[in-house]
Amino acid sequence: LAAIGELYTRVIKEGAVKRTPYRTIEELVALVRSQYLNEKNEKLLFICFDSAMRLKKIESFTEGDSVRTSAELKTALSKILENDPTFVIMAHNHPEGPALPSNTDVGSTMTVSTTLRSLGINLADHIIINRTAYFSMREDSRYKNLFDTEINE
């Protein structure tokens, strides 16, 4: 039964990945949510897209809530740069509690945004999900300055 459950999870995760451009926040949230099926721990993803917002790669970076050290940031950037993206979306889950950014989440997003911007890559959003809701930092006016380019311009 465990093998059947694992196979089902893989099929759902891979089936949610489409090859056409992602145009709406609902499509992006569905993609993010598909990557957290059966996750009991917090996990950070970097989702890489080309200039037309077509998915290039999903990098699972770490369990935990943030990129806290320069070594972690260097490792994450190395994975991101391997994919030569135009846009990157950070995403992580809150298995328990509200889908709201902590102060650490905001700090990590600022660091990643500034660093990616210096490399000519746009941080398009940081999406936080829990079991029933999501929070898009891009959609919240308090964090709009972290995201300097409109998606699908």
mmCIF file of C-alpha atoms in Angstrom:
data_model
loop_
_atom_site.group_PDB
_atom_site.id
_atom_site.type_symbol
_atom_site.label_atom_id
_atom_site.label_comp_id
_atom_site.label_asym_id
_atom_site.label_seq_id
_atom_site.Cartn_x
_atom_site.Cartn_y
_atom_site.Cartn_z
ATOM 1 C CA LEU A 1 0.000 0.000 0.000
ATOM 2 C CA ALA A 2 2.851 2.371 0.722
ATOM 3 C CA ALA A 3 4.169 1.916 -2.821
ATOM 4 C CA ILE A 4 0.740 2.697 -4.268
ATOM 5 C CA GLY A 5 0.563 5.856 -2.163
ATOM 6 C CA GLU A 6 4.014 6.947 -3.337
ATOM 7 C CA LEU A 7 3.126 6.268 -6.980
ATOM 8 C CA TYR A 8 -0.115 8.259 -6.606
ATOM 9 C CA THR A 9 1.786 11.196 -5.079
ATOM 10 C CA ARG A 10 4.316 11.209 -7.951
ATOM 11 C CA VAL A 11 1.584 11.058 -10.595
ATOM 12 C CA ILE A 12 -0.287 13.967 -8.976
ATOM 13 C CA LYS A 13 2.886 16.073 -8.610
ATOM 14 C CA GLU A 14 4.025 15.451 -12.169
ATOM 15 C CA GLY A 15 0.517 15.845 -13.580
ATOM 16 C CA ALA A 16 0.205 19.314 -12.063
ATOM 17 C CA VAL A 17 3.252 20.497 -13.988
ATOM 18 C CA LYS A 18 2.088 21.920 -17.284
ATOM 19 C CA ARG A 19 4.228 22.933 -20.209
ATOM 20 C CA THR A 20 2.298 26.054 -21.205
ATOM 21 C CA PRO A 21 2.817 29.474 -19.590
ATOM 22 C CA TYR A 22 1.446 30.079 -16.117
ATOM 23 C CA ARG A 23 -0.784 33.143 -16.361
ATOM 24 C CA THR A 24 -2.718 33.435 -13.078
ATOM 25 C CA ILE A 25 -2.039 33.253 -9.368
ATOM 26 C CA GLU A 26 -4.516 30.362 -9.189
ATOM 27 C CA GLU A 27 -2.406 28.344 -11.653
ATOM 28 C CA LEU A 28 0.742 29.107 -9.688
ATOM 29 C CA VAL A 29 -0.868 28.193 -6.362
ATOM 30 C CA ALA A 30 -2.091 24.896 -7.843
ATOM 31 C CA LEU A 31 1.470 24.160 -8.967
ATOM 32 C CA VAL A 32 2.858 25.023 -5.537
ATOM 33 C CA ARG A 33 0.177 23.037 -3.720
ATOM 34 C CA SER A 34 0.884 19.965 -5.881
ATOM 35 C CA GLN A 35 4.473 19.913 -4.609
ATOM 36 C CA TYR A 36 3.434 19.630 -0.964
ATOM 37 C CA LEU A 37 1.169 16.579 -1.056
ATOM 38 C CA ASN A 38 1.658 14.596 2.167
ATOM 39 C CA GLU A 39 4.353 17.006 3.430
ATOM 40 C CA LYS A 40 4.481 17.099 7.203
ATOM 41 C CA ASN A 41 7.528 19.368 7.436
ATOM 42 C CA GLU A 42 8.129 22.849 6.193
ATOM 43 C CA LYS A 43 9.961 22.828 2.853
ATOM 44 C CA LEU A 44 11.243 25.661 0.665
ATOM 45 C CA LEU A 45 11.030 25.518 -3.127
ATOM 46 C CA PHE A 46 12.494 27.681 -5.854
ATOM 47 C CA ILE A 47 10.417 27.378 -9.022
ATOM 48 C CA CYS A 48 12.243 28.502 -12.154
ATOM 49 C CA PHE A 49 10.488 29.868 -15.250
ATOM 50 C CA ASP A 50 11.560 31.147 -18.649
ATOM 51 C CA SER A 51 10.616 34.594 -19.979
ATOM 52 C CA ALA A 52 7.148 33.354 -21.027
ATOM 53 C CA MET A 53 6.493 31.900 -17.536
ATOM 54 C CA ARG A 54 6.907 28.325 -18.763
ATOM 55 C CA LEU A 55 8.196 26.024 -16.060
ATOM 56 C CA LYS A 56 11.859 25.119 -16.328
ATOM 57 C CA LYS A 57 12.561 23.349 -13.028
ATOM 58 C CA ILE A 58 11.401 23.040 -9.444
ATOM 59 C CA GLU A 59 14.258 22.978 -6.962
ATOM 60 C CA SER A 60 13.499 21.653 -3.501
ATOM 61 C CA PHE A 61 15.966 23.529 -1.401
ATOM 62 C CA THR A 62 15.628 22.734 2.259
ATOM 63 C CA GLU A 63 13.391 21.771 5.067
ATOM 64 C CA GLY A 64 12.938 24.718 7.332
ATOM 65 C CA ASP A 65 11.450 28.120 6.993
ATOM 66 C CA SER A 66 14.034 30.247 5.283
ATOM 67 C CA VAL A 67 17.382 30.856 3.710
ATOM 68 C CA ARG A 68 19.108 31.866 6.923
ATOM 69 C CA THR A 69 22.822 31.795 6.169
ATOM 70 C CA SER A 70 25.057 32.946 3.357
ATOM 71 C CA ALA A 71 26.051 29.296 2.760
ATOM 72 C CA GLU A 72 22.390 28.325 2.324
ATOM 73 C CA LEU A 73 21.848 31.283 -0.011
ATOM 74 C CA LYS A 74 24.923 30.324 -2.055
ATOM 75 C CA THR A 75 23.656 26.738 -2.390
ATOM 76 C CA ALA A 76 20.179 27.924 -3.391
ATOM 77 C CA LEU A 77 21.556 30.400 -5.942
ATOM 78 C CA SER A 78 23.781 27.740 -7.446
ATOM 79 C CA LYS A 79 20.740 25.507 -8.036
ATOM 80 C CA ILE A 80 18.727 28.402 -9.442
ATOM 81 C CA LEU A 81 21.492 29.558 -11.799
ATOM 82 C CA GLU A 82 21.861 26.043 -13.255
ATOM 83 C CA ASN A 83 18.375 26.540 -14.738
ATOM 84 C CA ASP A 84 19.022 29.955 -16.341
ATOM 85 C CA PRO A 85 15.594 31.330 -15.362
ATOM 86 C CA THR A 86 14.082 34.702 -16.129
ATOM 87 C CA PHE A 87 11.624 34.430 -13.233
ATOM 88 C CA VAL A 88 11.796 32.575 -9.931
ATOM 89 C CA ILE A 89 9.037 31.958 -7.432
ATOM 90 C CA MET A 90 9.912 31.106 -3.860
ATOM 91 C CA ALA A 91 7.355 28.924 -2.142
ATOM 92 C CA HIS A 92 7.043 27.205 1.157
ATOM 93 C CA ASN A 93 4.432 25.510 3.233
ATOM 94 C CA HIS A 94 3.211 26.001 6.771
ATOM 95 C CA PRO A 95 1.992 22.516 7.730
ATOM 96 C CA GLU A 96 0.523 23.986 10.906
ATOM 97 C CA GLY A 97 -0.678 27.541 11.412
ATOM 98 C CA PRO A 98 -1.706 30.349 9.083
ATOM 99 C CA ALA A 99 -0.324 30.923 5.597
ATOM 100 C CA LEU A 100 1.245 34.241 6.584
ATOM 101 C CA PRO A 101 4.879 35.357 6.329
ATOM 102 C CA SER A 102 6.981 35.508 9.473
ATOM 103 C CA ASN A 103 9.612 38.209 9.961
ATOM 104 C CA THR A 104 12.188 35.596 8.926
ATOM 105 C CA ASP A 105 10.212 34.874 5.733
ATOM 106 C CA VAL A 106 10.179 38.572 4.872
ATOM 107 C CA GLY A 107 13.912 38.917 5.545
ATOM 108 C CA SER A 108 14.733 35.874 3.429
ATOM 109 C CA THR A 109 12.559 37.157 0.600
ATOM 110 C CA MET A 110 14.317 40.538 0.699
ATOM 111 C CA THR A 111 17.739 38.868 0.563
ATOM 112 C CA VAL A 112 16.812 36.536 -2.286
ATOM 113 C CA SER A 113 15.081 39.316 -4.231
ATOM 114 C CA THR A 114 18.075 41.659 -3.978
ATOM 115 C CA THR A 115 20.538 38.929 -4.883
ATOM 116 C CA LEU A 116 18.545 37.628 -7.860
ATOM 117 C CA ARG A 117 17.965 41.175 -9.112
ATOM 118 C CA SER A 118 21.735 41.745 -9.125
ATOM 119 C CA LEU A 119 22.037 38.674 -11.387
ATOM 120 C CA GLY A 120 19.319 39.841 -13.800
ATOM 121 C CA ILE A 121 16.723 37.358 -12.515
ATOM 122 C CA ASN A 122 13.302 38.476 -11.319
ATOM 123 C CA LEU A 123 11.804 37.139 -8.119
ATOM 124 C CA ALA A 124 8.177 36.948 -9.247
ATOM 125 C CA ASP A 125 6.532 36.000 -5.919
ATOM 126 C CA HIS A 126 6.916 34.239 -2.615
ATOM 127 C CA ILE A 127 3.876 32.026 -2.081
ATOM 128 C CA ILE A 128 3.135 30.507 1.320
ATOM 129 C CA ILE A 129 0.528 27.778 1.627
ATOM 130 C CA ASN A 130 -1.108 25.809 4.387
ATOM 131 C CA ARG A 131 -3.711 23.075 4.122
ATOM 132 C CA THR A 132 -6.538 25.425 3.102
ATOM 133 C CA ALA A 133 -5.167 28.831 2.143
ATOM 134 C CA TYR A 134 -2.331 30.654 0.428
ATOM 135 C CA PHE A 135 -0.581 33.991 0.777
ATOM 136 C CA SER A 136 1.073 35.729 -2.163
ATOM 137 C CA MET A 137 3.583 38.301 -0.998
ATOM 138 C CA ARG A 138 3.396 39.916 -4.433
ATOM 139 C CA GLU A 139 -0.335 40.547 -4.007
ATOM 140 C CA ASP A 140 0.142 42.261 -0.624
ATOM 141 C CA SER A 141 0.964 45.958 -0.935
ATOM 142 C CA ARG A 142 3.381 45.780 2.041
ATOM 143 C CA TYR A 143 5.763 43.608 0.001
ATOM 144 C CA LYS A 144 5.179 44.899 -3.548
ATOM 145 C CA ASN A 145 8.628 46.572 -3.626
ATOM 146 C CA LEU A 146 10.309 43.142 -3.472
ATOM 147 C CA PHE A 147 8.977 42.252 -6.921
ATOM 148 C CA ASP A 148 10.069 44.724 -9.579
ATOM 149 C CA THR A 149 8.728 43.222 -12.811
ATOM 150 C CA GLU A 150 5.204 42.344 -13.825
ATOM 151 C CA ILE A 151 4.770 38.719 -14.740
ATOM 152 C CA ASN A 152 3.735 38.192 -18.365
ATOM 153 C CA GLU A 153 4.627 41.712 -19.469
#
